Coordinates of C-alpha atoms and ligand atoms in Angstrom, one line a residue:
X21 CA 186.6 80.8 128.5
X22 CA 189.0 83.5 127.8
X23 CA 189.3 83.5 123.8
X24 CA 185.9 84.8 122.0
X25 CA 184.1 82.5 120.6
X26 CA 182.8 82.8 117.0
X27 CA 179.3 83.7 117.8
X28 CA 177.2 85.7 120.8
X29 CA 173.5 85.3 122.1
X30 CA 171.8 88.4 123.9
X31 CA 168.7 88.4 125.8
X32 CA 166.7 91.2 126.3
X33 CA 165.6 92.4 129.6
X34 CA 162.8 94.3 128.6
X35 CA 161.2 92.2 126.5
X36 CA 161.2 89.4 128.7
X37 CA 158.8 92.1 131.2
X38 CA 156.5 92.9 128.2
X39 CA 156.3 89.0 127.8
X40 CA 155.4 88.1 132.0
X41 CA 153.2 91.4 131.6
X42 CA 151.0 90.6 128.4
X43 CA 150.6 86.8 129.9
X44 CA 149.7 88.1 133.1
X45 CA 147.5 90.1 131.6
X46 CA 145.8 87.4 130.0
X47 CA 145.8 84.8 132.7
X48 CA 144.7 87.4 135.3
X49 CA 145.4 87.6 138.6
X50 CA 145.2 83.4 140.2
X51 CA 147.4 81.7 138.3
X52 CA 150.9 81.1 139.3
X53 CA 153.1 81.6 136.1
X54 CA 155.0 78.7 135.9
X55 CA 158.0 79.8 133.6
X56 CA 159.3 76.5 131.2
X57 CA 162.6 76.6 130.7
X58 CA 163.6 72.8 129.8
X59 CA 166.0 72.3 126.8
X60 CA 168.5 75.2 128.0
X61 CA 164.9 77.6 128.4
X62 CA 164.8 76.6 124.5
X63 CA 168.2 77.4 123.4
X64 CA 168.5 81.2 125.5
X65 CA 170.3 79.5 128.2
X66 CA 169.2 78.7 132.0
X67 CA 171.2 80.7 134.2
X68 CA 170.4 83.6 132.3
X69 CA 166.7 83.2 131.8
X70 CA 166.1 81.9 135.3
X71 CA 167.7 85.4 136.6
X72 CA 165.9 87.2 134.3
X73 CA 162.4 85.4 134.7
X74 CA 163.1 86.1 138.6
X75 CA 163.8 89.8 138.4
X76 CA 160.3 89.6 136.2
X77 CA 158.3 88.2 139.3
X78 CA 158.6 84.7 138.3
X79 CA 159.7 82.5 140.5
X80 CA 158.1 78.6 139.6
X81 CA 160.1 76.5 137.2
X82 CA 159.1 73.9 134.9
X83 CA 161.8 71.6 133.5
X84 CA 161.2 68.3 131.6
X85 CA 164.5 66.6 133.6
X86 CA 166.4 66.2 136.6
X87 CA 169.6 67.1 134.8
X88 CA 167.8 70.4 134.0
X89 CA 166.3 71.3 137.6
X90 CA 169.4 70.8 138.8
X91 CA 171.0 73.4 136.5
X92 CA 167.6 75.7 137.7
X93 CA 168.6 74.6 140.8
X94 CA 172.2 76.2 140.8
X95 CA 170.9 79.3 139.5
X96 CA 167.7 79.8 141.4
X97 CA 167.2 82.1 144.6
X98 CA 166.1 80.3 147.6
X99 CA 162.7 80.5 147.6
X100 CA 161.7 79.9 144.0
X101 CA 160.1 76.4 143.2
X102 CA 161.3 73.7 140.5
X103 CA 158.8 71.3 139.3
X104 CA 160.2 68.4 137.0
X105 CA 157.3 67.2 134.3
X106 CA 159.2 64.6 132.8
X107 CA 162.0 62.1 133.9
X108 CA 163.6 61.3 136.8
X109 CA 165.0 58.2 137.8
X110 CA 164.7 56.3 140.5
X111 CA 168.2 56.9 141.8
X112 CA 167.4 60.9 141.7
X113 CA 163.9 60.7 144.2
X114 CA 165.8 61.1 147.2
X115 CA 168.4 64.0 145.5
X116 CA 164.5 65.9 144.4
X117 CA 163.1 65.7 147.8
X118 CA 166.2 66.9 149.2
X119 CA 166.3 69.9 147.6
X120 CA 162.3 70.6 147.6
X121 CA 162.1 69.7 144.0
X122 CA 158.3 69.2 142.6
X123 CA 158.3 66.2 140.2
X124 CA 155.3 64.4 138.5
X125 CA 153.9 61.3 139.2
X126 CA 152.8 59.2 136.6
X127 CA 152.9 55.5 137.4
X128 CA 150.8 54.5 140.6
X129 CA 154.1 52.0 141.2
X130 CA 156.3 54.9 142.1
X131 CA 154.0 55.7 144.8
X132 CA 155.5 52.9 147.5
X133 CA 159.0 54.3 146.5
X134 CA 158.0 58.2 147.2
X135 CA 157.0 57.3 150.6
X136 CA 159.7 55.2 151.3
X137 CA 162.7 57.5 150.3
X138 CA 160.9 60.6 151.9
X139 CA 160.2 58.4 155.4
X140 CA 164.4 58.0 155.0
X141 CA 165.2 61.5 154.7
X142 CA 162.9 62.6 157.3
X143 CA 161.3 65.2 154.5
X144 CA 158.1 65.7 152.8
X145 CA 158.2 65.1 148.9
X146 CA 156.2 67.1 146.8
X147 CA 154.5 65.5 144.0
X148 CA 151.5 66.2 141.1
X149 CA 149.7 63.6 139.8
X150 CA 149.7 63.6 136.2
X151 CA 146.5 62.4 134.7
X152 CA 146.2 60.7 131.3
X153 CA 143.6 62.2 129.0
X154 CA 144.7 61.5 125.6
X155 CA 147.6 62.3 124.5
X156 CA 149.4 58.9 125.6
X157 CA 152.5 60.2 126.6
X158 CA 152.8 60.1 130.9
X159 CA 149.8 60.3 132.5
X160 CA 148.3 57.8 134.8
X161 CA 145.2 55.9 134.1
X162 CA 141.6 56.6 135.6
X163 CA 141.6 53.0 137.5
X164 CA 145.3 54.1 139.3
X165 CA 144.3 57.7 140.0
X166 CA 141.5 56.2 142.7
X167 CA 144.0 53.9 144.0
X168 CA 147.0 56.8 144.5
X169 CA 144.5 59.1 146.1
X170 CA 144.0 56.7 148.6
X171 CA 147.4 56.2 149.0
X172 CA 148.2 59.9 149.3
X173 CA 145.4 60.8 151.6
X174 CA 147.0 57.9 153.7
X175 CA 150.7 59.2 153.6
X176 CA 149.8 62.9 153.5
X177 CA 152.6 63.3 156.4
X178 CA 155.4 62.0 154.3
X179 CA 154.0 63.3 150.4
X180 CA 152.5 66.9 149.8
X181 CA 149.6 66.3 147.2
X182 CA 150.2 69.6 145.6
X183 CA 149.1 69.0 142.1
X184 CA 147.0 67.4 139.6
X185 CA 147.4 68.0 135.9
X186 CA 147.7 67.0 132.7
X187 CA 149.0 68.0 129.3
X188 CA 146.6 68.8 126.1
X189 CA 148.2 67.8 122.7
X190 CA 148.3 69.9 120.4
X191 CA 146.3 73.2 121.3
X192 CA 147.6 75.6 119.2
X193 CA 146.1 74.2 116.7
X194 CA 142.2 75.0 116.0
X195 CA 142.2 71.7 114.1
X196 CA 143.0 69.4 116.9
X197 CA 139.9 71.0 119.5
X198 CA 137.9 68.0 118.8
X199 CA 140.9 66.2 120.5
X200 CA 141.3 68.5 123.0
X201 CA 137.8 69.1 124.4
X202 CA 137.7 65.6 125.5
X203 CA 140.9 65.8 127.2
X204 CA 139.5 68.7 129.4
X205 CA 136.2 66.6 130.0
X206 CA 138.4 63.4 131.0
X207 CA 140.2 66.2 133.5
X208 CA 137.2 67.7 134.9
X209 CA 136.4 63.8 135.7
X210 CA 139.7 63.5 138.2
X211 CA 139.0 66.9 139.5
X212 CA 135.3 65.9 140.6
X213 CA 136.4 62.5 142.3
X214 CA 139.1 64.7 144.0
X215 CA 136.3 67.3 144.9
X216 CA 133.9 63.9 146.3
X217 CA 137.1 63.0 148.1
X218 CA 137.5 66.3 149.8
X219 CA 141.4 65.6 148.7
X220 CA 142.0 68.7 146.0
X221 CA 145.6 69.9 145.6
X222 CA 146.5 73.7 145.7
X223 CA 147.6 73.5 142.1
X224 CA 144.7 72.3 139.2
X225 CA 147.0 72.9 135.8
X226 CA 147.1 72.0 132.0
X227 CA 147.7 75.2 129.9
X228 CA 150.8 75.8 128.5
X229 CA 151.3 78.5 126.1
X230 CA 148.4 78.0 123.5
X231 CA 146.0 77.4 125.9
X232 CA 146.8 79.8 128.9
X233 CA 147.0 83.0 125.7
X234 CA 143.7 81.6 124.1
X235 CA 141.7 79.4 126.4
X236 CA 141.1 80.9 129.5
X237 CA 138.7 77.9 131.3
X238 CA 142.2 76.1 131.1
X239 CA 143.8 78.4 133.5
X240 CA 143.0 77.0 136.5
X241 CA 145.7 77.7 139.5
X242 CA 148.9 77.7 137.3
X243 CA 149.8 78.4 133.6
X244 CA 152.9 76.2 132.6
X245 CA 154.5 78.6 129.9
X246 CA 157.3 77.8 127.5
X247 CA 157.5 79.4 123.6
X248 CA 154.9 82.7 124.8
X249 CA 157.8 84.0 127.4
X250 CA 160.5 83.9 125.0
X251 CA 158.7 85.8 122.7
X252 CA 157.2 83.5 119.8
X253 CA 153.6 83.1 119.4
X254 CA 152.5 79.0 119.7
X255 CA 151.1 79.1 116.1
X256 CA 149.3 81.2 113.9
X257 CA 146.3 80.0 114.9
X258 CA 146.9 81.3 118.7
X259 CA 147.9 84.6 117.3
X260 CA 144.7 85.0 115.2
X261 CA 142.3 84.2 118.3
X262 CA 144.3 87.0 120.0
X263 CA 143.6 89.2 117.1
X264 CA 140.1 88.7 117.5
X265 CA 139.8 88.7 121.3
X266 CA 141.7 92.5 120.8
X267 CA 139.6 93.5 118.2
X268 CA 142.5 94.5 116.0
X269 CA 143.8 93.9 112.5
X270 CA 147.4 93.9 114.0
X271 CA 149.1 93.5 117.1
X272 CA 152.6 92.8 118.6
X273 CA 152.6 92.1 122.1
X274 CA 155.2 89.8 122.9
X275 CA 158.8 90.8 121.6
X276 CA 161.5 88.2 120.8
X277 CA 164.0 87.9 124.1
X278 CA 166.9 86.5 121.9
X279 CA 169.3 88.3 119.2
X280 CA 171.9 86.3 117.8
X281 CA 175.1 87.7 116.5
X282 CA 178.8 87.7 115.2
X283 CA 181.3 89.5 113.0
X284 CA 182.4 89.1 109.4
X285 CA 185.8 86.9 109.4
X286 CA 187.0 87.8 105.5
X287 CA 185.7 89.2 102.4
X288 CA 186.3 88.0 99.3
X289 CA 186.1 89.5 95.4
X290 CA 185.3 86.5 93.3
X291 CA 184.5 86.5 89.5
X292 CA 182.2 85.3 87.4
X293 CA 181.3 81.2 86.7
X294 CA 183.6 80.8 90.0
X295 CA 182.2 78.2 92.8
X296 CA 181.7 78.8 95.9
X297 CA 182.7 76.6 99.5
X298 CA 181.8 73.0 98.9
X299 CA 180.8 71.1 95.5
X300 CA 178.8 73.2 92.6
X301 CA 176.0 74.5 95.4
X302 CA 176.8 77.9 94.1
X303 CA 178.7 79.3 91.1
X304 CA 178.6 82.9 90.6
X305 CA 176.6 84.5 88.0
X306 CA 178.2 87.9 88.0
X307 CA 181.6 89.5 89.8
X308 CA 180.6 89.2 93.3
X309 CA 181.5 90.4 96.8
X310 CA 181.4 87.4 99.5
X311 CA 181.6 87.5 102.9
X312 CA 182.5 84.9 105.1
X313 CA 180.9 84.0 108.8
X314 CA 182.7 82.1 111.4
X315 CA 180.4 79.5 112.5
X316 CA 178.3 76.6 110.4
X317 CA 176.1 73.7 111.2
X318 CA 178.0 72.7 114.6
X319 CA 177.6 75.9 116.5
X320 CA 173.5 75.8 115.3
X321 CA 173.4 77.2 112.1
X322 CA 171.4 74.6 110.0
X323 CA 172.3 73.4 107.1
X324 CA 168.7 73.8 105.9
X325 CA 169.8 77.2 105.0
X326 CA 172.4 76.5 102.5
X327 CA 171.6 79.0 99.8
X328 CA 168.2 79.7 101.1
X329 CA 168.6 81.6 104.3
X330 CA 169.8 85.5 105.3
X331 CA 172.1 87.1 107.6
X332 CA 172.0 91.0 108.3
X333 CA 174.5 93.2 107.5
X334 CA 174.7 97.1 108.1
X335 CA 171.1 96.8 108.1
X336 CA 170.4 94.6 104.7
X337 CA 169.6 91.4 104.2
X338 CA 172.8 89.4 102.6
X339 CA 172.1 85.8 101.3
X340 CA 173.4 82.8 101.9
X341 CA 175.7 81.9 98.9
X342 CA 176.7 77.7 98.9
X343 CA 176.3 75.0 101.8
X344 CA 176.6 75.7 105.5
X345 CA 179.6 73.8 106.4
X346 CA 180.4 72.5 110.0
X347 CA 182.1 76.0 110.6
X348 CA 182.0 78.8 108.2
X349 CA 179.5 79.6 105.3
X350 CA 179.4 82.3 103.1
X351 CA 177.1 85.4 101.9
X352 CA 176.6 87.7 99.0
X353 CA 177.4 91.1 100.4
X354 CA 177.9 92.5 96.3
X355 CA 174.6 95.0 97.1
X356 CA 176.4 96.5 100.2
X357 CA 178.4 98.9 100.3
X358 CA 182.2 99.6 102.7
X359 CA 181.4 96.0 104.5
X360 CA 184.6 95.5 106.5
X361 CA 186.1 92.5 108.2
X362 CA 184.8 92.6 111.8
X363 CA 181.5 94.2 111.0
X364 CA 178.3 93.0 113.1
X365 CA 176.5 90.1 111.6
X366 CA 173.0 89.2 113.3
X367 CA 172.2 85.9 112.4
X368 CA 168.2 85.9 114.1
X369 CA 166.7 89.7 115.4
X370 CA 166.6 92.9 114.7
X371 CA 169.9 95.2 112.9
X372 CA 168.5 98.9 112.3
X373 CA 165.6 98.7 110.2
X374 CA 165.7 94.6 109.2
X375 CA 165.0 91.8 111.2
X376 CA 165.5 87.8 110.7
X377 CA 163.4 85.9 112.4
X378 CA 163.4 82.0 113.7
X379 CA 160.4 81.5 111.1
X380 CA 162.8 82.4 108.3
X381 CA 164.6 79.5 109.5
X382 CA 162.0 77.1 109.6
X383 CA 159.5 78.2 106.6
X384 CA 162.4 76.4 103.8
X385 CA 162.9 73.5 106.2
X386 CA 160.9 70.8 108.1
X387 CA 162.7 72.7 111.7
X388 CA 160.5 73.7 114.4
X389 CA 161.0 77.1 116.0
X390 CA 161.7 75.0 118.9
X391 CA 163.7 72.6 117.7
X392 CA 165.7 75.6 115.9
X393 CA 165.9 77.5 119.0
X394 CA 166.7 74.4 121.4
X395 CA 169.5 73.4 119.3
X396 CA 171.4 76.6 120.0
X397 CA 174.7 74.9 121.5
X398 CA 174.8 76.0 125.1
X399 CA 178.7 77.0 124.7
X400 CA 177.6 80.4 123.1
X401 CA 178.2 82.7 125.4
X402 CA 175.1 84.6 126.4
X403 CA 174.6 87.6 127.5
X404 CA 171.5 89.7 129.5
X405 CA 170.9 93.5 128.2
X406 CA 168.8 95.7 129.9
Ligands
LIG11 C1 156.9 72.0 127.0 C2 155.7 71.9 127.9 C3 154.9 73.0 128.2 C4 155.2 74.4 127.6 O1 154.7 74.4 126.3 P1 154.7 75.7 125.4 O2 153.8 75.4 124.3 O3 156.1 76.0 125.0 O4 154.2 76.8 126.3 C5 153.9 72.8 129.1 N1 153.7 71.6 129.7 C6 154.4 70.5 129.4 C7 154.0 69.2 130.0 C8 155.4 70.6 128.5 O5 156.1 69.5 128.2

C-alpha cells in the first residue's frame, strides 16, 4: 500500500528475547519451545512474529489451521518446523506432507487416508496423535489410540509417529485443577501403553502457556506457547504462582511485544450542553477540548469502549468521549495542554510515563485479551523495532 493507513502496530524486538528467555528459563533446557502463532500470532501479525521468534532461537510453529501454516509457511526459513493442531481438510493432506508440515491426528479414520496420500507422493507424513482426556474438543478416544498404534507401528515407513499429546482445559485457572489432574492421569495412561509397546514418539506435549510457566511435570519434550510470548501473563492466577515460586511481592518478567498507535486527525472546541458523535452518548458538561482519532470499531477498536476507555496523549491519559463509530471516535483532551493535529496517539502500550494496557480493554467488557488482540485487522501495517 502506498497511502498510510489510519493506524500502526509495532513489535518489539527486545521484548520478544526477554519473553523466549524467561520461558526458557522456566522450562529448562529439554523442551523444544513451540512458539503459537494461530489467529495472525494473536493479532501481532505472522510474518513479523515468525521472523522475530526465529532470530529469538525459535524455530517450531504451532498454528490451529492450514490457511495459517501456510502463511508460517511463506515466511519461515528452511529448516524451521510447522505443526497444525487444529483443521485441515482432507483435500490439504497431500499439500501438508509436501511441504513437511506436522498436523494432528485426531480421528483413527484419517489413518487409512495418511498412508494412502503419503504412499502417492513418495514422502513420509509427520503426524501426532492427539489424545482425548477431557476437554471434548479433538482428541481421539482410548479404544482408537490402541488401534492407530498398531496401525502406525505397521506403516512406520510411510508416517513418522512424532507425537502424542493432548490439550488441558483450562489451566490457568487454580479452580479448574480438579479437572485438570485427571486429564494428566488419562495422559500418563497413553504414554504407559506407548512405553509397553516400545512405540514412544520424540515429542510427549500438553503445556501451553499456563502450564509450561506454572506446572513444570507438564513439560515433557515440548512447551506449545501462545499468550506468555507475546507478553501477557495466562491469568492472574498463573502470575501469582510465579510470584510465589520467585519469592517476591512483585515481578515483571515478560514485557508486552505490541504497541499500538496513530495521530490525532482534528481538534475541536466545543461548548457546554453540546453532544458529541452519535445520539445523546455524551453531552458536554463544561467547554471542552476534543480530539478526534482516525479509526473506530472496523479497524479493531471496540465499541465496548464507548465512553469508557483511554487513549494516550503527550503522555496522559485522554478519555473516550461518545460511541466508537465504524471509523473515527472522539477524546477529551480539555486537561492537555498545546495538543496539535498530527500528534502521536498510542491506543494500547506504553507513551512516556503512561501505559494502556489490553486489560483496560477487557476489564469494562465481556472481551478476552485474546479475543481483543486477535481481532486486530491484519491490514494494519506492522512494524518490528529493535
Ligand atoms: C492456543 C493453544 C495453545 C496455546 O495456548 P496459550 O494459553 O496461548 O499458551 C496450546 N495448545 C493448543 C492446542 C492451543 O489451541
Amino acid at each position: 500500500m502506498k497511502v498510510k493507513h489510519s493506524s500502526r502496530i509495532y513489535l518489539s524486538q527486545k521484548a520478544l528475547k526477554t519473553n523466549i528467555n524467561f520461558i526458557r528459563k522456566k522450562v529448562g533446557q529439554h523442551p523444544v519451545i513451540s512458539a503459537v502463532v494461530k489467529a495472525n500470532a494473536y493479532g501481532h501479525g505472522i510474518p513479523q512474529m515468525v521472523k522475530m521468534l526465529e532470530k529469538a532461537g525459535v524455530n517450531h510453529f504451532s498454528v490451529a489451521s492450514a490457511f495459517e501454516a501456510e502463511e508460517v509457511l511463506e515466511s519461515c526459513a528452511p529448516g524451521s518446523r510447522i505443526m497444525i493442531m487444529g483443521i485441515l481438510y482432507n483435500e490439504d493432506i497431500a499439500w501438508a506432507i509436501e511441504h513437511d508440515i506436522e498436523f494432528y491426528v485426531f480421528d483413527y479414520n484419517r489413518l487409512p487416508l495418511v498412508l494412502e496420500k503419503a504412499k502417492a507422493l513418495n514422502k513420509q507424513a509427520v503426524i501426532h496423535l492427539e489424545v482425548e482426556t477431557g476437554t471434548n474438543r479433538t482428541g481421539m478416544d482410548r479404544k482408537d489410540i490402541s488401534k492407530a498404534i498398531t496401525f502406525l507401528k505397521k506403516h512406520k515407513k510411510h508416517i513418522r509417529f512424532e507425537g502424542v499429546c493432548t490439550h488441558l482445559g483450562g489451566v490457568e485457572s487454580i479452580g479448574n485443577q480438579f479437572k485438570i489432574q485427571p486429564q494428566i492421569v488419562k495422559f500418563k495412561e497413553t504414554l504407559r501403553e506407548l512405553k509397553k509397546k516400545n512405540f514412544m514418539p520424540p515429542f510427549r506435549h500438553i503445556a501451553c502457556s499456563g502450564a509450561a510457566l506454572a506446572f513444570p511435570d507438564t513439560h515433557y519434550d515440548m512447551v506449545r506457547v501462545g499468550v506468555a510470548i507475546y507478553g501477557f501473563w495466562p491469568s492472574p492466577d498463573i502470575y501469582h504462582l510465579h510470584l510465589q515460586d520467585a519469592g517476591k511481592m512483585k515481578d515483571a518478567p515478560l514485557k508486552r511485544v505490541l504497541t499500538w498507535k496513530t495521530d490525532v486527525m482534528d481538534i475541536k472546541h466545543i461548548k457546554e450542553g453540546e453532544f458529541v458523535g452519535y445520539g445523546t452518548a455524551f453531552q458536554a458538561t463544561r467547554n471542552m477540548d476534543i480530539a478526534v482519532i482516525p479509526l473506530g470499531y472496523s479497524n479493531g477498536y471496540p465499541r465496548g469502549q464507548s465512553n469508557k476507555g483511554f487513549v494516550l496523549i503527550k503522555g496522559k491519559k485522554a478519555p473516550v468521549v461518545g460511541l466508537i463509530n465504524m471509523n473515527l471516535f472522539m477524546v477529551d483532551i480539555s486537561h492537555i495542554t498545546d495538543v496539535e493535529i498530527d500528534d502521536e496517539v498510542v491506543l494500547l502500550g506504553k507513551q512516556k510515563n503512561a501505559v494502556i494496557r489490553v486489560s483496560s480493554f477487557t476489564n469494562f467488557t465481556n472481551l478476552l485479551n485474546n479475543e481483543m488482540l486477535s481481532r486486530l485487522p491484519s491490514a494494519i501495517p506492522r512494524k518490528i523495532i529493535s
